[in-house]
mmCIF file of C-alpha atoms and ligand atoms in Angstrom:
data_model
loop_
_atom_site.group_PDB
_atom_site.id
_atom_site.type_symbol
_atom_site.label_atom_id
_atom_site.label_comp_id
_atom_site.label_asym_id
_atom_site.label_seq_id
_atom_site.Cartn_x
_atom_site.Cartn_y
_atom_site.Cartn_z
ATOM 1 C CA UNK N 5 0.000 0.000 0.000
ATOM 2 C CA UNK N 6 1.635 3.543 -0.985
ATOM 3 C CA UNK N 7 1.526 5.180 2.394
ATOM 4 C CA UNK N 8 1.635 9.275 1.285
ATOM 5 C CA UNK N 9 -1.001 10.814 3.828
ATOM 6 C CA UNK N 10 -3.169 13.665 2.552
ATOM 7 C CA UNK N 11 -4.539 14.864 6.192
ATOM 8 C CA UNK N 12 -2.760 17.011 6.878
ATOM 9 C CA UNK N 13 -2.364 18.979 4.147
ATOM 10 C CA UNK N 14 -4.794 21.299 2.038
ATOM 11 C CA UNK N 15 -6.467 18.713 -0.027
ATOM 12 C CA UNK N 16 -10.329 18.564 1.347
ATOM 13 C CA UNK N 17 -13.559 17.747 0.062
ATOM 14 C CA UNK N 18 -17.164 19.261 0.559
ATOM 15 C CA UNK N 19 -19.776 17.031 0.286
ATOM 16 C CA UNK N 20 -22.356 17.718 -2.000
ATOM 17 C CA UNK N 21 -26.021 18.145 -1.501
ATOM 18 C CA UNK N 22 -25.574 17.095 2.239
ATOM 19 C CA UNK N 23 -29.047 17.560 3.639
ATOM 20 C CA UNK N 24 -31.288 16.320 1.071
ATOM 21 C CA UNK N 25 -28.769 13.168 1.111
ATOM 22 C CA UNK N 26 -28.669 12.788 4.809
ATOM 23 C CA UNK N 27 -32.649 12.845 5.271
ATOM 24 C CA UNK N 28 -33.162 10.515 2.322
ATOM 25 C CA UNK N 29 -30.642 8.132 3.666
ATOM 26 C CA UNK N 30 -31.396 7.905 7.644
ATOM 27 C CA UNK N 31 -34.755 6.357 8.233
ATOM 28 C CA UNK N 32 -34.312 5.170 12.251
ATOM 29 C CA UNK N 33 -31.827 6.351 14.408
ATOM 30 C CA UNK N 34 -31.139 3.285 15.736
ATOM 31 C CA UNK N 35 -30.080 1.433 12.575
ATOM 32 C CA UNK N 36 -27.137 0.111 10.798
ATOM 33 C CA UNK N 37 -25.754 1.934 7.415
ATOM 34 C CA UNK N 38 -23.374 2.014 4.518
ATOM 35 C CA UNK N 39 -21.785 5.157 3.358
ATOM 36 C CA UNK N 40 -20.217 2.804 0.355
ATOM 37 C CA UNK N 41 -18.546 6.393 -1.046
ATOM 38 C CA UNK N 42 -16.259 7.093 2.906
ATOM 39 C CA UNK N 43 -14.075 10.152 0.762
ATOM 40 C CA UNK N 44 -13.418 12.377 3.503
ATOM 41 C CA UNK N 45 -16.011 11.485 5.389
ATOM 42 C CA UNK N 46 -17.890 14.223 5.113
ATOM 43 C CA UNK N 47 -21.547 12.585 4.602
ATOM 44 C CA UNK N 48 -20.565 9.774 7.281
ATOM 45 C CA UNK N 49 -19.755 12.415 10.301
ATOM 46 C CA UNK N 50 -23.703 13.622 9.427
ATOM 47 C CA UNK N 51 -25.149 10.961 9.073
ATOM 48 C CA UNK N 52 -23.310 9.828 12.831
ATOM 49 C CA UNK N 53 -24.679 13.090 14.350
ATOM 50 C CA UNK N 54 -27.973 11.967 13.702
ATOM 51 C CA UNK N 55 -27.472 8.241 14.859
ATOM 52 C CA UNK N 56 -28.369 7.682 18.250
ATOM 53 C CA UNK N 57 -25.730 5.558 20.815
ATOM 54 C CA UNK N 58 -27.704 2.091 19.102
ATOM 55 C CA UNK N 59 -26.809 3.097 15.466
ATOM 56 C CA UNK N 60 -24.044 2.084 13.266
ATOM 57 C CA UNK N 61 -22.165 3.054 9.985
ATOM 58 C CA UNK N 62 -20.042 0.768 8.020
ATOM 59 C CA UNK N 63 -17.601 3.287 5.894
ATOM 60 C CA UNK N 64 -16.601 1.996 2.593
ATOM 61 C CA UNK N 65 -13.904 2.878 -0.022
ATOM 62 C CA UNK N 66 -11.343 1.871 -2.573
ATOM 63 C CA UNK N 67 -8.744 4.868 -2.284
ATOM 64 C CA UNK N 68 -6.441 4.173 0.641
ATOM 65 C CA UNK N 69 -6.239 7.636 1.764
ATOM 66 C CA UNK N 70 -9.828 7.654 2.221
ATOM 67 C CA UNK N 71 -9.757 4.609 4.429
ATOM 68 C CA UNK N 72 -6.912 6.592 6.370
ATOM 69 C CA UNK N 73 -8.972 9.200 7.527
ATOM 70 C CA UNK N 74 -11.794 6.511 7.924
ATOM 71 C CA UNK N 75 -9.759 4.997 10.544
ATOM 72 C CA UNK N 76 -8.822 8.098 12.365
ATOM 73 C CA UNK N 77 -12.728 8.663 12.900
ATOM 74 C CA UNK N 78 -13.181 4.639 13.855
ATOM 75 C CA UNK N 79 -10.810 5.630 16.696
ATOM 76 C CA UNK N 80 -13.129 8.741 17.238
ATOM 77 C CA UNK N 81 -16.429 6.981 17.084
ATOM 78 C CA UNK N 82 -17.090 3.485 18.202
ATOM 79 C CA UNK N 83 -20.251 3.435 16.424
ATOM 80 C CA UNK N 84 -18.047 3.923 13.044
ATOM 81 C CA UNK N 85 -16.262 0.387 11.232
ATOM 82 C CA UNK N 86 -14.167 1.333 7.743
ATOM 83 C CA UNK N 87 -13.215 -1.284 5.254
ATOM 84 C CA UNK N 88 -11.057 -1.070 2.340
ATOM 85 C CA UNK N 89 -12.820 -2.257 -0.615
ATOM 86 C CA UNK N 90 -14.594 -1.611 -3.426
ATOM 87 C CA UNK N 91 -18.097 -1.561 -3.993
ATOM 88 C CA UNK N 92 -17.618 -5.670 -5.845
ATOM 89 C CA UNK N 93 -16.236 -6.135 -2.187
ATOM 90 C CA UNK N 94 -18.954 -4.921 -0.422
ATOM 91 C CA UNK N 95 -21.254 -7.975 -0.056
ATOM 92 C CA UNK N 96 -18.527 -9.562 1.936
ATOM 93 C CA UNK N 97 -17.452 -7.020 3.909
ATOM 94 C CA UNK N 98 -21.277 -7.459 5.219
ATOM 95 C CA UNK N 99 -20.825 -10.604 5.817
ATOM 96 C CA UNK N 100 -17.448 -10.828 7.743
ATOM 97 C CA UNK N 101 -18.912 -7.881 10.266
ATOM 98 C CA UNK N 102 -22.346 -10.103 10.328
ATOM 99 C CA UNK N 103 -25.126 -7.608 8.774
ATOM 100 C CA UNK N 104 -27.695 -9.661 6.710
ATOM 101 C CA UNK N 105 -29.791 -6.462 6.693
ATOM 102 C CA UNK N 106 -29.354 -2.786 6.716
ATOM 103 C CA UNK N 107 -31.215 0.390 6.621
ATOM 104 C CA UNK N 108 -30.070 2.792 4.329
ATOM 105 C CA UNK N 109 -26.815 2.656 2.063
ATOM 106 C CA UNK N 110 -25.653 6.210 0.522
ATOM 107 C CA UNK N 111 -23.471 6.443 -3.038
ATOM 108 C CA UNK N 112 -22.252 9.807 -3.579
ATOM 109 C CA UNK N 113 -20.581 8.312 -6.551
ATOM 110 C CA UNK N 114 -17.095 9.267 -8.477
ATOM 111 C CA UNK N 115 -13.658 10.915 -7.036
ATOM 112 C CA UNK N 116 -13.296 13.404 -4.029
ATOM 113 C CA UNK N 117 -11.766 16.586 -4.569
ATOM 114 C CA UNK N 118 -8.575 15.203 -2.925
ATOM 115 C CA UNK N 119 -8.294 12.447 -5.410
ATOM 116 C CA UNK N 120 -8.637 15.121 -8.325
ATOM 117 C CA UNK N 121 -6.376 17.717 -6.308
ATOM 118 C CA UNK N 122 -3.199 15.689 -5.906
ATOM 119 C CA UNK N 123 -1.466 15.867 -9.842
ATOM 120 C CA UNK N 124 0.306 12.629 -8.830
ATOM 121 C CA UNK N 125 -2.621 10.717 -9.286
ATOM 122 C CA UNK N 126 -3.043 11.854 -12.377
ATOM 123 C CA UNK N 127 -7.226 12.353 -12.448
ATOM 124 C CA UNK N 128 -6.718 15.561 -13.463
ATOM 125 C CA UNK N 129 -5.894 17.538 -16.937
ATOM 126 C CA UNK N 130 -5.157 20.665 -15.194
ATOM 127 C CA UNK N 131 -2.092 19.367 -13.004
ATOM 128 C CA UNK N 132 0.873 17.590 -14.905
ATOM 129 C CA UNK N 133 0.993 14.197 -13.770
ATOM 130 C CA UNK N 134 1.417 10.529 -14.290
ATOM 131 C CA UNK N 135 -1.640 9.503 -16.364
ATOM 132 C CA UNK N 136 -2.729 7.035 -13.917
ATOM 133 C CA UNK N 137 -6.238 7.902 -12.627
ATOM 134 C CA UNK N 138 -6.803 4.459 -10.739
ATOM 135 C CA UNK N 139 -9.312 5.651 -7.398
ATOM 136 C CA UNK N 140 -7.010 2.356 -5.932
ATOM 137 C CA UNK N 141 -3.189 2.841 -7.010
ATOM 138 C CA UNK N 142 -2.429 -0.962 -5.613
ATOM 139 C CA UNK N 143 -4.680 -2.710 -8.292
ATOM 140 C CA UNK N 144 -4.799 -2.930 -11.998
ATOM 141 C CA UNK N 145 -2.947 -0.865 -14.433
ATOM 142 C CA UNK N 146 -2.891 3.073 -15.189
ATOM 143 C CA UNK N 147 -4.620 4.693 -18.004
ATOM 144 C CA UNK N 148 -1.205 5.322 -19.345
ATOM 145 C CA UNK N 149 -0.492 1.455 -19.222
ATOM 146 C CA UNK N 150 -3.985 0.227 -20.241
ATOM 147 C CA UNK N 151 -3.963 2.071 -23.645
ATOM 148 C CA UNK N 152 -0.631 0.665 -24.961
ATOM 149 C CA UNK N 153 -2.802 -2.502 -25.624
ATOM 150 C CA UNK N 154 -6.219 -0.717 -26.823
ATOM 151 C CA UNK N 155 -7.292 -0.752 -30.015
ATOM 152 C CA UNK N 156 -8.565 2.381 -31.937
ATOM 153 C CA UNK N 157 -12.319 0.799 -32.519
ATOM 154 C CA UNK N 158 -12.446 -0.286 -28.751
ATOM 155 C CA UNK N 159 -10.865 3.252 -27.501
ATOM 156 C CA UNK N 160 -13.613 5.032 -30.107
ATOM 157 C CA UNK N 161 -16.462 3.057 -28.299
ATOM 158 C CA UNK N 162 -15.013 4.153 -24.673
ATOM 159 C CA UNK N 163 -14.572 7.989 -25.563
ATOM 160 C CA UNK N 164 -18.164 7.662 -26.695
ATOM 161 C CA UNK N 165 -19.749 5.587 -24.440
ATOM 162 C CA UNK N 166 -18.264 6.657 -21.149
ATOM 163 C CA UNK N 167 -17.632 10.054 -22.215
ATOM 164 C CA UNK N 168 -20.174 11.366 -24.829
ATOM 165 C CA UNK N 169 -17.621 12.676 -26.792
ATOM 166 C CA UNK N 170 -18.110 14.108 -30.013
ATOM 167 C CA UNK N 171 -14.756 13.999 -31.304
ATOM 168 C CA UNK N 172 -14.045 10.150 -30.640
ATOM 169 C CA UNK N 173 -12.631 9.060 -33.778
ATOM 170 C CA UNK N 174 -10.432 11.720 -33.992
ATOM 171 C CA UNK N 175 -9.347 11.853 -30.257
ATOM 172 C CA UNK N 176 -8.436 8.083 -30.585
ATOM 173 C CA UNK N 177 -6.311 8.194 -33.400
ATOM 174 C CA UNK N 178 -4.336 11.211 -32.214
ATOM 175 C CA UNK N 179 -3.735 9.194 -28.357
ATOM 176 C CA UNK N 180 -2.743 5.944 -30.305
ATOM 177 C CA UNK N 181 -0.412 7.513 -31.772
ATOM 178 C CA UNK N 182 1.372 9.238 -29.356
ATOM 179 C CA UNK N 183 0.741 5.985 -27.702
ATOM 180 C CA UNK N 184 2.989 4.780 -30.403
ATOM 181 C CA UNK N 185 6.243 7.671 -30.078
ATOM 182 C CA UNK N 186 6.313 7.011 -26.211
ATOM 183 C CA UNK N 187 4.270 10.433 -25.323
ATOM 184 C CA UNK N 188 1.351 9.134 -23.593
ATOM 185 C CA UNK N 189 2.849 9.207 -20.296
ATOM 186 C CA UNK N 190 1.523 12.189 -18.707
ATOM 187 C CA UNK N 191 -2.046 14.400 -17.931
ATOM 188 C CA UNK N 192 -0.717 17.022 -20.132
ATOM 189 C CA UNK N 193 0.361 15.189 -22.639
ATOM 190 C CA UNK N 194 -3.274 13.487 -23.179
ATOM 191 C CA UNK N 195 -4.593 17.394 -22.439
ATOM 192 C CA UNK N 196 -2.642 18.457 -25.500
ATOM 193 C CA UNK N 197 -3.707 15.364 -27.495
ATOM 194 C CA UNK N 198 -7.242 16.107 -26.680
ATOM 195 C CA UNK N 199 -7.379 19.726 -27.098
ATOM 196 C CA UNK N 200 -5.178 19.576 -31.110
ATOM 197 C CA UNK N 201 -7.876 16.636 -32.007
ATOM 198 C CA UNK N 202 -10.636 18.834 -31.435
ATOM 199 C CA UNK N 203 -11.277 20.903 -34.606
ATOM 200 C CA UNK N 204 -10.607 24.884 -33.947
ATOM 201 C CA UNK N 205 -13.928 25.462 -33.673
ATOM 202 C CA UNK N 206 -14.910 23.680 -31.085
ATOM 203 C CA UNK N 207 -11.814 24.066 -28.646
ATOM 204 C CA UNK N 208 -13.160 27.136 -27.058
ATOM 205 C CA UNK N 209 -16.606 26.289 -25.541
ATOM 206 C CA UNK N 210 -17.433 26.317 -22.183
ATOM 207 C CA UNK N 211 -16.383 22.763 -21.291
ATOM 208 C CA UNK N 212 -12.140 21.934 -22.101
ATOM 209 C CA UNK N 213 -11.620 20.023 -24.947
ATOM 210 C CA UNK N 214 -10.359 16.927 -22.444
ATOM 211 C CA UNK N 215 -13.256 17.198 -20.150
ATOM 212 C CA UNK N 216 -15.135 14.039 -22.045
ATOM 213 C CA UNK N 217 -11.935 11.870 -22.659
ATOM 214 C CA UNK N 218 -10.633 12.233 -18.987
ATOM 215 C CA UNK N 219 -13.698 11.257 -17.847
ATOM 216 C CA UNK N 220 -14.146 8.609 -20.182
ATOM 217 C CA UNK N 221 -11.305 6.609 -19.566
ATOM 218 C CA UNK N 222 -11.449 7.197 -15.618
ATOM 219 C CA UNK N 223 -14.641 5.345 -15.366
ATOM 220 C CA UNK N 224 -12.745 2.702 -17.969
ATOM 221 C CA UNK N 225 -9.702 2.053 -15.792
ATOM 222 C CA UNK N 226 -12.075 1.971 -12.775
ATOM 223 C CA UNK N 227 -14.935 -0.231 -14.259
ATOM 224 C CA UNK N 228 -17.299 2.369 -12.518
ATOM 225 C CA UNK N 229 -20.245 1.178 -14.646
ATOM 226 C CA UNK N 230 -19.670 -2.502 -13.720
ATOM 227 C CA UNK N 231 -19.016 -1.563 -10.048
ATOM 228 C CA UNK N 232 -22.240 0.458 -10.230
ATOM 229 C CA UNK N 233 -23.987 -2.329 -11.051
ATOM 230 C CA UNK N 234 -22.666 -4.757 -8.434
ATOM 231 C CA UNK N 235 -23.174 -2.435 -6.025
ATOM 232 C CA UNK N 236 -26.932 -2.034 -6.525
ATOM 233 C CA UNK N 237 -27.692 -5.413 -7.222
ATOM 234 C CA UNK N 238 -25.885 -6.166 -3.427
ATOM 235 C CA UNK N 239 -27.744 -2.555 -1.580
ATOM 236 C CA UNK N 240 -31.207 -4.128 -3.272
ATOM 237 C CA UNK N 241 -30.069 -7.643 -1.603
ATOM 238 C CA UNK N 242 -29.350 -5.873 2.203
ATOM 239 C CA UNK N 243 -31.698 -3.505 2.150
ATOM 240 C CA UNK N 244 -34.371 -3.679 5.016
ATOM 241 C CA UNK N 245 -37.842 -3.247 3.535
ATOM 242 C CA UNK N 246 -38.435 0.497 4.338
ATOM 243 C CA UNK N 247 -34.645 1.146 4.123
ATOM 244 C CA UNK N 248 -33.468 3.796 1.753
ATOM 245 C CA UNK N 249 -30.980 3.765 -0.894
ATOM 246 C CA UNK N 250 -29.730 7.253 -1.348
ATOM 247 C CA UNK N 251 -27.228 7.922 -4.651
ATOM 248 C CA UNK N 252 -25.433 11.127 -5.615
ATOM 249 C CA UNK N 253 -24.305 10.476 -9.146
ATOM 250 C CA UNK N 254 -22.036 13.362 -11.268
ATOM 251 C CA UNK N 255 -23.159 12.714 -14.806
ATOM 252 C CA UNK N 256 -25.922 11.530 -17.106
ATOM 253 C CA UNK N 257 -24.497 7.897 -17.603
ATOM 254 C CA UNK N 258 -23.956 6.995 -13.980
ATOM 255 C CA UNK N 259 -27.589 8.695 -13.146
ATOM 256 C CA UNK N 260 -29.146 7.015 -16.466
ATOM 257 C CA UNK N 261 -27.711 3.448 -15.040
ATOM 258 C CA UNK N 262 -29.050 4.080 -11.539
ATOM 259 C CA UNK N 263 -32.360 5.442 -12.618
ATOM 260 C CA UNK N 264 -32.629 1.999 -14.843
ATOM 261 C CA UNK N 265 -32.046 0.047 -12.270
ATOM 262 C CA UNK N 266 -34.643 1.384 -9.793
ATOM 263 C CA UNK N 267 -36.951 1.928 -12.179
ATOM 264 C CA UNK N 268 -36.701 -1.895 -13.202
ATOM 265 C CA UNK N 269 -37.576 -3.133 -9.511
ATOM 266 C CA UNK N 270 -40.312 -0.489 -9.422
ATOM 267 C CA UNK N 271 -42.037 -1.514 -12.341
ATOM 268 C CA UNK N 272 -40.959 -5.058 -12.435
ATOM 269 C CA UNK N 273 -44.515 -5.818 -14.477
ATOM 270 C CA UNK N 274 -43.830 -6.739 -18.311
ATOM 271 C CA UNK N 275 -47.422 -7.754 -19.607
ATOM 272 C CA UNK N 276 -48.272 -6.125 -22.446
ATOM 273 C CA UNK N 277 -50.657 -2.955 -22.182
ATOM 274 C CA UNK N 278 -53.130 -4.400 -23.681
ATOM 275 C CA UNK N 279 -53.659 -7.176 -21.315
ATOM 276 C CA UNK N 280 -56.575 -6.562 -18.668
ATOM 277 C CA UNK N 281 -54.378 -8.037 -15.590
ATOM 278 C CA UNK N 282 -51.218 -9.057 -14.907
ATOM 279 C CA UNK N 283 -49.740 -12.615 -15.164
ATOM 280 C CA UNK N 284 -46.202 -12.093 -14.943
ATOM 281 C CA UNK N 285 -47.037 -11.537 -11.239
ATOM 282 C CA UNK N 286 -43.838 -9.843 -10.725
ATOM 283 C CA UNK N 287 -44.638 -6.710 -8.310
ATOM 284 C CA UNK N 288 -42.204 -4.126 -7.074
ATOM 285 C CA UNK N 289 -39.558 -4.521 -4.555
ATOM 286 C CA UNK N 290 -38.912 -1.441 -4.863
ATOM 287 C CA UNK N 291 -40.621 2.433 -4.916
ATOM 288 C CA UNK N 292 -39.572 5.967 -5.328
ATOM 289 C CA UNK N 293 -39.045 8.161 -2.616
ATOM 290 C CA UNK N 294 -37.534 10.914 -4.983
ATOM 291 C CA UNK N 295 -37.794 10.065 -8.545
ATOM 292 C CA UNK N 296 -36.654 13.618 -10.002
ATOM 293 C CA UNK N 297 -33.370 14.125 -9.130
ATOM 294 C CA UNK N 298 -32.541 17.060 -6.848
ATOM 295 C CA UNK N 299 -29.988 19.604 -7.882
ATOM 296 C CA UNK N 300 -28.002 22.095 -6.035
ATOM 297 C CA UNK N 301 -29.480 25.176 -4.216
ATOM 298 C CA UNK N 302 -27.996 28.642 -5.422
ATOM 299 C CA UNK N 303 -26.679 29.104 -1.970
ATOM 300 C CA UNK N 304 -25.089 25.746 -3.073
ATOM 301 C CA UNK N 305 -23.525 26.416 -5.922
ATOM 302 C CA UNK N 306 -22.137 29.841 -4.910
ATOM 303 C CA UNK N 307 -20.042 27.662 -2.220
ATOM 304 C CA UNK N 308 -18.925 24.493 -4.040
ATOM 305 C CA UNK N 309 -18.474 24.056 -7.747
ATOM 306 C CA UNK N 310 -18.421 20.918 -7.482
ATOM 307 C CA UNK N 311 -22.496 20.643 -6.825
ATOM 308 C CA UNK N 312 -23.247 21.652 -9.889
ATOM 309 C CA UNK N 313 -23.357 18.265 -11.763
ATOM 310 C CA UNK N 314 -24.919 15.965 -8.934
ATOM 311 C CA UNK N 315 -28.385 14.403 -9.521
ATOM 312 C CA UNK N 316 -29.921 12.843 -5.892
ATOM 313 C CA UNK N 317 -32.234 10.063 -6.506
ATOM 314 C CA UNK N 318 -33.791 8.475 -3.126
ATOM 315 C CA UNK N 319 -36.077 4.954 -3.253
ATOM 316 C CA UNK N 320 -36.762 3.029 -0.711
ATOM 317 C CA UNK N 321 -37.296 -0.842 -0.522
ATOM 318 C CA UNK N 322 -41.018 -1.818 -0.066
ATOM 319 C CA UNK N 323 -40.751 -6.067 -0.407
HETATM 320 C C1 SAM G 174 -17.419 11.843 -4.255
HETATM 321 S S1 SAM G 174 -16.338 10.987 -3.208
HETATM 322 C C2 SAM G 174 -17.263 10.789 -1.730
HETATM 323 C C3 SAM G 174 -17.148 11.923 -0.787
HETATM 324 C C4 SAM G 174 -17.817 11.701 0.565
HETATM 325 N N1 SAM G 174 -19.241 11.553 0.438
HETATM 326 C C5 SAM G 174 -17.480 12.807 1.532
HETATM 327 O O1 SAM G 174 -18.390 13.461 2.063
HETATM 328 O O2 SAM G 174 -16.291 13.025 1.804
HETATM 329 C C6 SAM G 174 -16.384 9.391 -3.885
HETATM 330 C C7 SAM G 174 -15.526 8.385 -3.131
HETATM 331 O O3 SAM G 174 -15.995 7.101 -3.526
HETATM 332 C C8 SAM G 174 -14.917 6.258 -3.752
HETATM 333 N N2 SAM G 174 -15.350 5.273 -4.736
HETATM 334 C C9 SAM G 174 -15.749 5.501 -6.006
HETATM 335 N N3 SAM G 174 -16.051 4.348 -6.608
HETATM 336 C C10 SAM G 174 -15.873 3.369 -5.703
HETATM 337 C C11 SAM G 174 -16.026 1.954 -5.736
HETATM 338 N N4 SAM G 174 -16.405 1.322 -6.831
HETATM 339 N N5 SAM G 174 -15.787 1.252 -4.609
HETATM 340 C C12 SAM G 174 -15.404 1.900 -3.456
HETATM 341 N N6 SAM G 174 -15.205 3.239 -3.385
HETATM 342 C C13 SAM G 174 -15.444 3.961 -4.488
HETATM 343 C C14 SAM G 174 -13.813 7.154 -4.280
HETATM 344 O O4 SAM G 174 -12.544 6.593 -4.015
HETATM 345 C C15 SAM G 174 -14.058 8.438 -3.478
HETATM 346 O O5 SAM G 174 -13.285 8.459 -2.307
#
């Protein structure tokens, strides 16, 4: 495990739509809960203010600085445990600390401030960098690594899938070939790529040029769309009926596969329309607390850039 310490220095994270996120997730004081997204530990030390002496929070995350400063509030609060995993991890992280049931798990989903702060881990394309990106620097391989041995249909297909990106084609071709010369090493390198690949037009809009493609390839090297889904799938499986499932998501793909997914358990029913009853006799395990996700106050956004993108969604198991 790489052991640099970011706690006491100046990298610090404000969570994001805190109250609306706290009251969807907390439904008994008493209860046990998942904050599967620990960052700083922001949301958790809320949530634990509202938790009476019976309550408990499990703290979650992959990023080992995270589940530093989870550990200095375990030693602060005995009604806090923090594990080390990710979210594929989760299900037996429940099961080692002997919860079958829970009753609310949070996701504010994505990277912390710190993680994007610190240019050595390479997340973002305004620091220079190692183009890493990996949310766990002791597992798999670094963006920089991973696309020596991409190929330009499968990198088009990630720039557009994961990042919506206009300019796929062209972004591809120029990284896989500076792939090729040895020059695809660094943030700033890929910046360059990114923002040269972009016709002229287009490079001075609103949102950078490198915006799409860092994010695309961060949810690649982190599988964020496959953890997503494991994660669910396991919160839908611990849930308590009544329990809530609270999710902060950052962008239109991760809210699109969350919304999905919810909306899938709470209209589980596929007999045609025309059919007078039902005879699938599925019926919903889940409902919607909040179905229209809720957005940032002014007050909000005047404080923390950060709030702009996040979409809440609350539901709340019913079976
Ligand atoms: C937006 S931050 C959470 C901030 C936190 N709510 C707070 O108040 O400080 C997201 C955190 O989730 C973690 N994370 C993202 N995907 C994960 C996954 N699949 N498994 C575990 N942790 C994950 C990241 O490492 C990051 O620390």
């Amino acid at each position: 495990m790489q052991n640099n310490d970011d706690s006491k220095t100046k990298y610090t994270h404000i969570p994001v739509l805190a109250a609306p996120f706290i009251d969807g997730w907390l439904t008994d004081p008493d209860g046990c809960y998942v904050d599967a997204t620990f960052g700083r530990g922001g949301h958790s030390r809320m949530l634990l203010s509202k938790l009476s002496e019976k309550g408990r929070l499990l703290g979650l995350d992959r990023d080992y600085q995270a589940v530093k400063e989870g550990q200095r509030l375990e030693k602060e609060d005995a009604r806090f445990t923090m594990c080390h995993t990710d979210f594929a991890g989760m299900e037996h992280v429940l099961a080692d600390i002997g919860w079958s049931k829970v009753q609310g798990i949070g996701f504010d989903l994505g990277v912390s401030s710190p993680q994007i702060d610190q240019a050595e881990r390479g997340f973002s394309f305004q620091k220079e960098g190692p183009l890493d990106m990996r949310m766990n620097p002791d597992e798999g391989q670094t963006v920089s690594e991973r696309l020596k041995s991409v190929s330009e249909r499968d990198l088009v297909k990630i720039l557009r899938d994961f990042g919506d990106e206009r300019f796929a084609g062209r972004i591809a071709r120029g990284i896989l070939k500076a792939v090729h010369a040895g020059d695809m090493e660094t943030t700033k390198q890929l910046e360059n790529i990114c923002f040269h690949a972009t016709p002229p037009k287009a490079r001075h809009g609103s949102t950078h040029p490198a915006t799409r493609t860092f994010q695309a390839l961060r949810i690649w090297v982190n599988d964020e769309y496959g953890q997503i889904e494991t994660a669910v799938r396991c919160a839908m499986k611990h849930l308590e009926v009544d329990g809530h499932l609270s999710v902060i998501s950052f962008h239109s793909g991760e809210d699109r596969r969350i919304r999905d997914f919810i909306e899938a358990e709470v209209h589980p029913c596929k007999c045609p329309r025309e059919f007078p009853i039902c005879v699938c006799h599925k019926t919903p395990t889940m409902a919607w607390v909040q179905k229209k996700p809720i957005r940032a106050t002014e007050d909000e956004l005047d404080g923390n850039a950060r709030s702009r993108s996040a979409m809440l969604r609350i539901a709340k198991r019913v079976a």
